[in-house]
Amino acid sequence: MKRTCEPLYSSCAARDGLGVLAHHTACEGNEPAAPLVRVRKFTLRLGAFTSLEDVSFDIAKGKVTALCGPRGCGIEAMLDALGATLPGARTVDMGGSIELCGHDAYRTLGAERAREKVARVFFGGSFELQSVRNAIAFSIRQRGIHDRAAIAAEIDRVLRSLDAERRLGDHLDRAVSSLPALERRLVAIARALAKRPLVLLVSEPATGLDQVDSFTMSQALQSVARKTECAVVLATSDPRFARICADEGVALVQGRTVEAGPLPQLSSASADYRTRAFFEGRIA
């Protein structure tokens, strides 16, 4: 079968020896594209506590996937596992697998190399004392880019990816802490996006935002997925935000996968009563 391959936009794999990852995800044939991330029968025990059990789902590039469910359902632990940021190995027991571009993230790549391809967004922190420009530039310099013109071009690219050229571009020299809540969160996402990840992990980005700002946040995350073709993974216990933001959904209850599939189907025509209860706001 004839295939055509193009370099993956968000990968710098050729530089760091992970070229096979870029090749694997960028090839297209007549069959549907392989998922960027596969989670299969994943189980996570932290000491004596089972946080996740037998969890399975796929994550596609260029889409927003919502890990959703009531508080305490395991979505934050799943985000930690996807980001290879679990606690020390002595307290963690894992079963099943998490594959990134066909490679086991823990056994084949190893957690350190997996973290190079996954960016976790953290809201708040000392970066908010810096200017918007310097906060984003920090992540760019970590990639070995120090030329001022190149850094400026990368900042422009990141802001375009977020559709935030005007919202943040006019305030590059302002302290992040002086901005409204939505803009501060967009800067945090921009910092993570400046690493050019294959997967962007975001937890509860709309908490405390009003309806208009929540919609703007959803548009920004959708823009990132479409323009960079990275996989945006959203962890949220807010069914309303999941509906307006995500393409795909994974419903978890008590650490188990209840259902996975297109978000509109999960939110409006789910066959599972627990999924329906979550999206109808009857459990939180």
mmCIF file of C-alpha atoms in Angstrom:
data_model
loop_
_atom_site.group_PDB
_atom_site.id
_atom_site.type_symbol
_atom_site.label_atom_id
_atom_site.label_comp_id
_atom_site.label_asym_id
_atom_site.label_seq_id
_atom_site.Cartn_x
_atom_site.Cartn_y
_atom_site.Cartn_z
ATOM 1 C CA MET A 1 0.000 0.000 0.000
ATOM 2 C CA LYS A 2 1.379 3.394 -0.961
ATOM 3 C CA ARG A 3 1.882 5.861 1.863
ATOM 4 C CA THR A 4 2.934 9.455 2.021
ATOM 5 C CA CYS A 5 4.741 10.833 5.039
ATOM 6 C CA GLU A 6 5.328 14.372 6.208
ATOM 7 C CA PRO A 7 7.230 15.599 9.270
ATOM 8 C CA LEU A 8 5.005 15.959 12.288
ATOM 9 C CA TYR A 9 4.588 19.627 13.113
ATOM 10 C CA SER A 10 5.017 19.288 16.854
ATOM 11 C CA SER A 11 7.945 16.855 16.897
ATOM 12 C CA CYS A 12 11.618 17.655 17.304
ATOM 13 C CA ALA A 13 12.326 13.928 17.251
ATOM 14 C CA ALA A 14 14.927 14.067 14.490
ATOM 15 C CA ARG A 15 17.169 16.011 16.832
ATOM 16 C CA ASP A 16 16.861 13.772 19.872
ATOM 17 C CA GLY A 17 16.845 10.312 18.303
ATOM 18 C CA LEU A 18 13.087 9.735 18.424
ATOM 19 C CA GLY A 19 12.564 10.123 14.683
ATOM 20 C CA VAL A 20 10.594 6.882 14.629
ATOM 21 C CA LEU A 21 7.876 8.597 16.678
ATOM 22 C CA ALA A 22 7.419 11.378 14.159
ATOM 23 C CA HIS A 23 7.407 8.885 11.280
ATOM 24 C CA HIS A 24 4.906 6.645 12.983
ATOM 25 C CA THR A 25 2.371 9.390 13.651
ATOM 26 C CA ALA A 26 2.727 11.321 10.403
ATOM 27 C CA CYS A 27 2.188 8.484 7.918
ATOM 28 C CA GLU A 28 -1.181 8.262 6.304
ATOM 29 C CA GLY A 29 -2.608 5.489 4.203
ATOM 30 C CA ASN A 30 -6.049 4.395 3.191
ATOM 31 C CA GLU A 31 -6.754 2.993 6.656
ATOM 32 C CA PRO A 32 -7.666 5.294 9.575
ATOM 33 C CA ALA A 33 -4.693 6.922 11.296
ATOM 34 C CA ALA A 34 -3.399 5.022 14.316
ATOM 35 C CA PRO A 35 -4.098 6.649 17.688
ATOM 36 C CA LEU A 36 -1.267 8.781 19.030
ATOM 37 C CA VAL A 37 -1.746 7.269 22.504
ATOM 38 C CA ARG A 38 -3.173 3.866 23.394
ATOM 39 C CA VAL A 39 -4.088 3.014 26.972
ATOM 40 C CA ARG A 40 -4.732 -0.691 27.441
ATOM 41 C CA LYS A 41 -5.930 -2.393 30.644
ATOM 42 C CA PHE A 42 -3.981 0.156 32.669
ATOM 43 C CA THR A 43 -4.013 -0.355 36.420
ATOM 44 C CA LEU A 44 -2.380 1.920 38.965
ATOM 45 C CA ARG A 45 -1.887 1.176 42.640
ATOM 46 C CA LEU A 46 -0.386 3.768 44.964
ATOM 47 C CA GLY A 47 0.672 1.757 47.979
ATOM 48 C CA ALA A 48 -2.388 -0.185 49.109
ATOM 49 C CA PHE A 49 -4.806 2.091 47.214
ATOM 50 C CA THR A 50 -6.008 1.158 43.721
ATOM 51 C CA SER A 51 -6.411 4.468 41.869
ATOM 52 C CA LEU A 52 -7.099 3.109 38.377
ATOM 53 C CA GLU A 53 -8.151 -0.367 37.302
ATOM 54 C CA ASP A 54 -8.370 -1.921 33.838
ATOM 55 C CA VAL A 55 -8.613 1.452 32.033
ATOM 56 C CA SER A 56 -8.562 1.404 28.205
ATOM 57 C CA PHE A 57 -9.032 4.172 25.625
ATOM 58 C CA ASP A 58 -7.349 5.857 22.631
ATOM 59 C CA ILE A 59 -6.194 9.441 22.087
ATOM 60 C CA ALA A 60 -6.021 10.871 18.567
ATOM 61 C CA LYS A 61 -3.762 13.659 17.376
ATOM 62 C CA GLY A 62 -5.434 16.881 16.293
ATOM 63 C CA LYS A 63 -8.362 16.409 18.684
ATOM 64 C CA VAL A 64 -9.382 17.374 22.193
ATOM 65 C CA THR A 65 -10.070 14.337 24.375
ATOM 66 C CA ALA A 66 -11.802 14.845 27.724
ATOM 67 C CA LEU A 67 -11.160 12.553 30.663
ATOM 68 C CA CYS A 68 -14.325 13.259 32.577
ATOM 69 C CA GLY A 69 -16.191 12.057 35.609
ATOM 70 C CA PRO A 70 -17.152 13.007 39.163
ATOM 71 C CA ARG A 71 -14.514 14.195 41.624
ATOM 72 C CA GLY A 72 -12.310 11.371 42.864
ATOM 73 C CA CYS A 73 -12.995 9.197 39.804
ATOM 74 C CA GLY A 74 -9.299 8.885 38.864
ATOM 75 C CA ILE A 75 -8.945 11.438 36.045
ATOM 76 C CA GLU A 76 -6.097 13.289 37.778
ATOM 77 C CA ALA A 77 -4.213 10.032 38.368
ATOM 78 C CA MET A 78 -4.724 9.172 34.698
ATOM 79 C CA LEU A 79 -3.308 12.545 33.718
ATOM 80 C CA ASP A 80 -0.253 11.882 35.913
ATOM 81 C CA ALA A 81 0.214 8.506 34.251
ATOM 82 C CA LEU A 82 -0.052 9.979 30.744
ATOM 83 C CA GLY A 83 2.473 12.656 31.707
ATOM 84 C CA ALA A 84 4.902 10.131 33.230
ATOM 85 C CA THR A 85 4.847 12.194 36.431
ATOM 86 C CA LEU A 86 3.830 9.486 38.909
ATOM 87 C CA PRO A 87 5.401 9.347 42.381
ATOM 88 C CA GLY A 88 8.541 7.331 43.146
ATOM 89 C CA ALA A 89 8.705 3.764 41.835
ATOM 90 C CA ARG A 90 8.718 2.238 45.342
ATOM 91 C CA THR A 91 5.147 3.351 45.992
ATOM 92 C CA VAL A 92 3.710 2.694 42.517
ATOM 93 C CA ASP A 93 2.565 -0.593 41.013
ATOM 94 C CA MET A 94 1.394 -0.442 37.381
ATOM 95 C CA GLY A 95 -0.240 -2.994 35.129
ATOM 96 C CA GLY A 96 -1.257 -2.857 31.475
ATOM 97 C CA SER A 97 0.336 -0.317 29.155
ATOM 98 C CA ILE A 98 0.376 3.245 27.879
ATOM 99 C CA GLU A 99 1.743 3.488 24.331
ATOM 100 C CA LEU A 100 2.993 6.685 22.720
ATOM 101 C CA CYS A 101 3.204 6.326 18.930
ATOM 102 C CA GLY A 102 3.331 2.558 19.277
ATOM 103 C CA HIS A 103 6.070 2.533 21.923
ATOM 104 C CA ASP A 104 5.428 1.621 25.551
ATOM 105 C CA ALA A 105 5.902 4.905 27.404
ATOM 106 C CA TYR A 106 7.361 3.264 30.501
ATOM 107 C CA ARG A 107 9.012 0.038 29.339
ATOM 108 C CA THR A 108 10.393 0.987 25.900
ATOM 109 C CA LEU A 109 10.849 4.748 25.962
ATOM 110 C CA GLY A 110 11.178 5.186 29.695
ATOM 111 C CA ALA A 111 9.477 7.890 31.732
ATOM 112 C CA GLU A 112 12.178 10.511 31.104
ATOM 113 C CA ARG A 113 12.011 10.240 27.309
ATOM 114 C CA ALA A 114 8.205 10.070 27.403
ATOM 115 C CA ARG A 115 8.147 13.355 29.333
ATOM 116 C CA GLU A 116 10.066 15.000 26.484
ATOM 117 C CA LYS A 117 7.042 14.430 24.233
ATOM 118 C CA VAL A 118 4.295 15.284 26.735
ATOM 119 C CA ALA A 119 3.687 18.733 28.255
ATOM 120 C CA ARG A 120 1.635 19.180 31.424
ATOM 121 C CA VAL A 121 0.034 22.571 32.030
ATOM 122 C CA PHE A 122 0.331 23.917 35.567
ATOM 123 C CA PHE A 123 -1.695 26.993 36.450
ATOM 124 C CA GLY A 124 -0.148 29.481 38.858
ATOM 125 C CA GLY A 125 3.402 29.404 40.151
ATOM 126 C CA SER A 126 6.484 31.595 40.176
ATOM 127 C CA PHE A 127 6.358 32.165 36.402
ATOM 128 C CA GLU A 128 3.484 34.602 37.015
ATOM 129 C CA LEU A 129 6.024 37.051 38.479
ATOM 130 C CA GLN A 130 7.675 37.286 35.056
ATOM 131 C CA SER A 131 6.533 39.133 31.972
ATOM 132 C CA VAL A 132 4.402 37.238 29.462
ATOM 133 C CA ARG A 133 7.324 37.306 27.033
ATOM 134 C CA ASN A 134 9.838 35.865 29.493
ATOM 135 C CA ALA A 135 7.417 33.280 30.849
ATOM 136 C CA ILE A 136 6.934 31.781 27.372
ATOM 137 C CA ALA A 137 10.555 32.299 26.312
ATOM 138 C CA PHE A 138 11.763 30.160 29.233
ATOM 139 C CA SER A 139 10.319 27.015 27.608
ATOM 140 C CA ILE A 140 11.754 28.004 24.224
ATOM 141 C CA ARG A 141 15.254 28.409 25.662
ATOM 142 C CA GLN A 142 14.955 24.957 27.210
ATOM 143 C CA ARG A 143 14.818 23.626 23.648
ATOM 144 C CA GLY A 144 18.206 25.224 22.963
ATOM 145 C CA ILE A 145 16.926 28.306 21.141
ATOM 146 C CA HIS A 146 18.613 31.515 22.315
ATOM 147 C CA ASP A 147 18.542 33.830 19.301
ATOM 148 C CA ARG A 148 16.231 36.747 20.101
ATOM 149 C CA ALA A 149 14.608 36.821 16.669
ATOM 150 C CA ALA A 150 14.016 33.063 16.753
ATOM 151 C CA ILE A 151 12.470 33.312 20.228
ATOM 152 C CA ALA A 152 10.182 36.125 19.060
ATOM 153 C CA ALA A 153 9.090 34.009 16.080
ATOM 154 C CA GLU A 154 8.360 31.057 18.365
ATOM 155 C CA ILE A 155 6.287 33.224 20.704
ATOM 156 C CA ASP A 156 4.276 34.448 17.706
ATOM 157 C CA ARG A 157 3.739 30.838 16.608
ATOM 158 C CA VAL A 158 2.508 29.812 20.048
ATOM 159 C CA LEU A 159 0.100 32.737 20.316
ATOM 160 C CA ARG A 160 -1.299 31.994 16.849
ATOM 161 C CA SER A 161 -1.830 28.380 17.888
ATOM 162 C CA LEU A 162 -3.937 29.616 20.806
ATOM 163 C CA ASP A 163 -5.734 32.285 18.761
ATOM 164 C CA ALA A 164 -4.367 34.656 21.408
ATOM 165 C CA GLU A 165 -2.344 37.106 19.288
ATOM 166 C CA ARG A 166 -4.404 40.102 20.409
ATOM 167 C CA ARG A 167 -5.346 38.840 23.861
ATOM 168 C CA LEU A 168 -1.703 38.233 24.873
ATOM 169 C CA GLY A 169 0.365 39.730 22.062
ATOM 170 C CA ASP A 170 -0.430 43.286 23.153
ATOM 171 C CA HIS A 171 0.709 42.543 26.711
ATOM 172 C CA LEU A 172 4.019 40.732 26.273
ATOM 173 C CA ASP A 173 5.864 43.065 28.632
ATOM 174 C CA ARG A 174 3.251 42.960 31.398
ATOM 175 C CA ALA A 175 3.682 40.734 34.449
ATOM 176 C CA VAL A 176 1.590 37.604 34.110
ATOM 177 C CA SER A 177 0.207 38.192 37.620
ATOM 178 C CA SER A 178 -1.305 41.515 36.495
ATOM 179 C CA LEU A 179 -3.524 39.858 33.872
ATOM 180 C CA PRO A 180 -7.117 38.612 34.316
ATOM 181 C CA ALA A 181 -7.616 34.937 35.201
ATOM 182 C CA LEU A 182 -8.285 33.755 31.643
ATOM 183 C CA GLU A 183 -5.159 35.417 30.256
ATOM 184 C CA ARG A 184 -2.999 34.014 33.077
ATOM 185 C CA ARG A 185 -4.181 30.528 32.215
ATOM 186 C CA LEU A 186 -3.541 31.079 28.521
ATOM 187 C CA VAL A 187 0.050 32.050 29.368
ATOM 188 C CA ALA A 188 0.449 28.787 31.302
ATOM 189 C CA ILE A 189 -0.803 26.843 28.282
ATOM 190 C CA ALA A 190 1.507 28.843 26.003
ATOM 191 C CA ARG A 191 4.503 27.918 28.205
ATOM 192 C CA ALA A 192 3.697 24.225 27.824
ATOM 193 C CA LEU A 193 2.949 24.554 24.118
ATOM 194 C CA ALA A 194 6.315 26.257 23.524
ATOM 195 C CA LYS A 195 7.944 22.873 24.230
ATOM 196 C CA ARG A 196 6.340 21.577 20.980
ATOM 197 C CA PRO A 197 4.793 18.498 22.614
ATOM 198 C CA LEU A 198 3.053 15.586 20.954
ATOM 199 C CA VAL A 199 0.524 15.552 23.813
ATOM 200 C CA LEU A 200 -0.710 18.533 25.849
ATOM 201 C CA LEU A 201 -2.249 17.709 29.241
ATOM 202 C CA VAL A 202 -4.575 20.243 30.889
ATOM 203 C CA SER A 203 -6.467 19.887 34.180
ATOM 204 C CA GLU A 204 -9.676 21.845 34.924
ATOM 205 C CA PRO A 205 -8.831 24.909 32.789
ATOM 206 C CA ALA A 206 -12.270 26.506 33.204
ATOM 207 C CA THR A 207 -12.662 26.299 36.983
ATOM 208 C CA GLY A 208 -13.825 29.685 38.290
ATOM 209 C CA LEU A 209 -14.229 31.229 34.834
ATOM 210 C CA ASP A 210 -17.526 32.739 33.746
ATOM 211 C CA GLN A 211 -19.460 31.427 30.766
ATOM 212 C CA VAL A 212 -17.839 33.757 28.223
ATOM 213 C CA ASP A 213 -14.278 33.040 29.399
ATOM 214 C CA SER A 214 -15.011 29.303 29.543
ATOM 215 C CA PHE A 215 -16.084 29.416 25.905
ATOM 216 C CA THR A 216 -12.928 31.363 24.982
ATOM 217 C CA MET A 217 -10.818 28.751 26.780
ATOM 218 C CA SER A 218 -12.552 25.950 24.892
ATOM 219 C CA GLN A 219 -11.899 27.732 21.592
ATOM 220 C CA ALA A 220 -8.216 28.159 22.491
ATOM 221 C CA LEU A 221 -7.761 24.444 23.251
ATOM 222 C CA GLN A 222 -9.578 23.442 20.066
ATOM 223 C CA SER A 223 -7.353 25.840 18.114
ATOM 224 C CA VAL A 224 -4.220 24.210 19.565
ATOM 225 C CA ALA A 225 -5.409 20.757 18.522
ATOM 226 C CA ARG A 226 -6.302 21.831 14.981
ATOM 227 C CA LYS A 227 -3.302 24.054 14.261
ATOM 228 C CA THR A 228 -0.523 21.980 15.835
ATOM 229 C CA GLU A 229 -2.069 18.507 15.418
ATOM 230 C CA CYS A 230 -0.927 17.578 18.903
ATOM 231 C CA ALA A 231 -3.339 15.655 21.115
ATOM 232 C CA VAL A 232 -4.968 17.846 23.747
ATOM 233 C CA VAL A 233 -6.069 15.840 26.783
ATOM 234 C CA LEU A 234 -8.409 17.589 29.167
ATOM 235 C CA ALA A 235 -9.232 16.338 32.668
ATOM 236 C CA THR A 236 -12.480 17.841 33.933
ATOM 237 C CA SER A 237 -15.301 17.163 36.359
ATOM 238 C CA ASP A 238 -17.371 19.858 34.619
ATOM 239 C CA PRO A 239 -19.764 18.215 32.114
ATOM 240 C CA ARG A 240 -20.713 21.576 30.609
ATOM 241 C CA PHE A 241 -17.116 22.415 29.715
ATOM 242 C CA ALA A 242 -16.460 18.909 28.385
ATOM 243 C CA ARG A 243 -19.430 19.293 26.021
ATOM 244 C CA ILE A 244 -18.305 22.620 24.536
ATOM 245 C CA CYS A 245 -14.598 21.777 24.320
ATOM 246 C CA ALA A 246 -13.950 18.113 23.544
ATOM 247 C CA ASP A 247 -14.212 15.996 20.408
ATOM 248 C CA GLU A 248 -13.778 12.678 22.207
ATOM 249 C CA GLY A 249 -14.671 11.657 25.739
ATOM 250 C CA VAL A 250 -13.578 9.053 28.262
ATOM 251 C CA ALA A 251 -15.960 8.641 31.210
ATOM 252 C CA LEU A 252 -14.419 7.262 34.407
ATOM 253 C CA VAL A 253 -16.149 6.258 37.629
ATOM 254 C CA GLN A 254 -14.258 4.932 40.661
ATOM 255 C CA GLY A 255 -11.076 4.485 38.647
ATOM 256 C CA ARG A 256 -12.638 2.435 35.858
ATOM 257 C CA THR A 257 -13.489 3.239 32.248
ATOM 258 C CA VAL A 258 -17.256 3.401 31.954
ATOM 259 C CA GLU A 259 -17.436 4.480 28.328
ATOM 260 C CA ALA A 260 -15.302 6.086 25.610
ATOM 261 C CA GLY A 261 -16.191 7.591 22.254
ATOM 262 C CA PRO A 262 -17.277 10.784 20.491
ATOM 263 C CA LEU A 263 -18.196 13.353 23.138
ATOM 264 C CA PRO A 264 -21.575 14.317 21.585
ATOM 265 C CA GLN A 265 -22.612 10.672 21.742
ATOM 266 C CA LEU A 266 -21.508 10.258 25.358
ATOM 267 C CA SER A 267 -23.235 13.437 26.503
ATOM 268 C CA SER A 268 -26.557 12.971 24.719
ATOM 269 C CA ALA A 269 -27.075 9.323 23.829
ATOM 270 C CA SER A 270 -25.028 7.254 26.283
ATOM 271 C CA ALA A 271 -26.275 3.776 27.059
ATOM 272 C CA ASP A 272 -24.629 3.814 30.498
ATOM 273 C CA TYR A 273 -26.629 5.320 33.376
ATOM 274 C CA ARG A 274 -23.489 6.568 35.166
ATOM 275 C CA THR A 275 -22.355 8.520 32.115
ATOM 276 C CA ARG A 276 -25.835 9.971 31.685
ATOM 277 C CA ALA A 277 -25.947 10.933 35.348
ATOM 278 C CA PHE A 278 -22.634 12.775 35.059
ATOM 279 C CA PHE A 279 -23.567 14.755 31.963
ATOM 280 C CA GLU A 280 -27.003 15.553 33.373
ATOM 281 C CA GLY A 281 -25.353 16.997 36.476
ATOM 282 C CA ARG A 282 -26.800 14.435 38.877
ATOM 283 C CA ILE A 283 -23.369 13.374 40.194
ATOM 284 C CA ALA A 284 -20.354 15.604 40.771
#
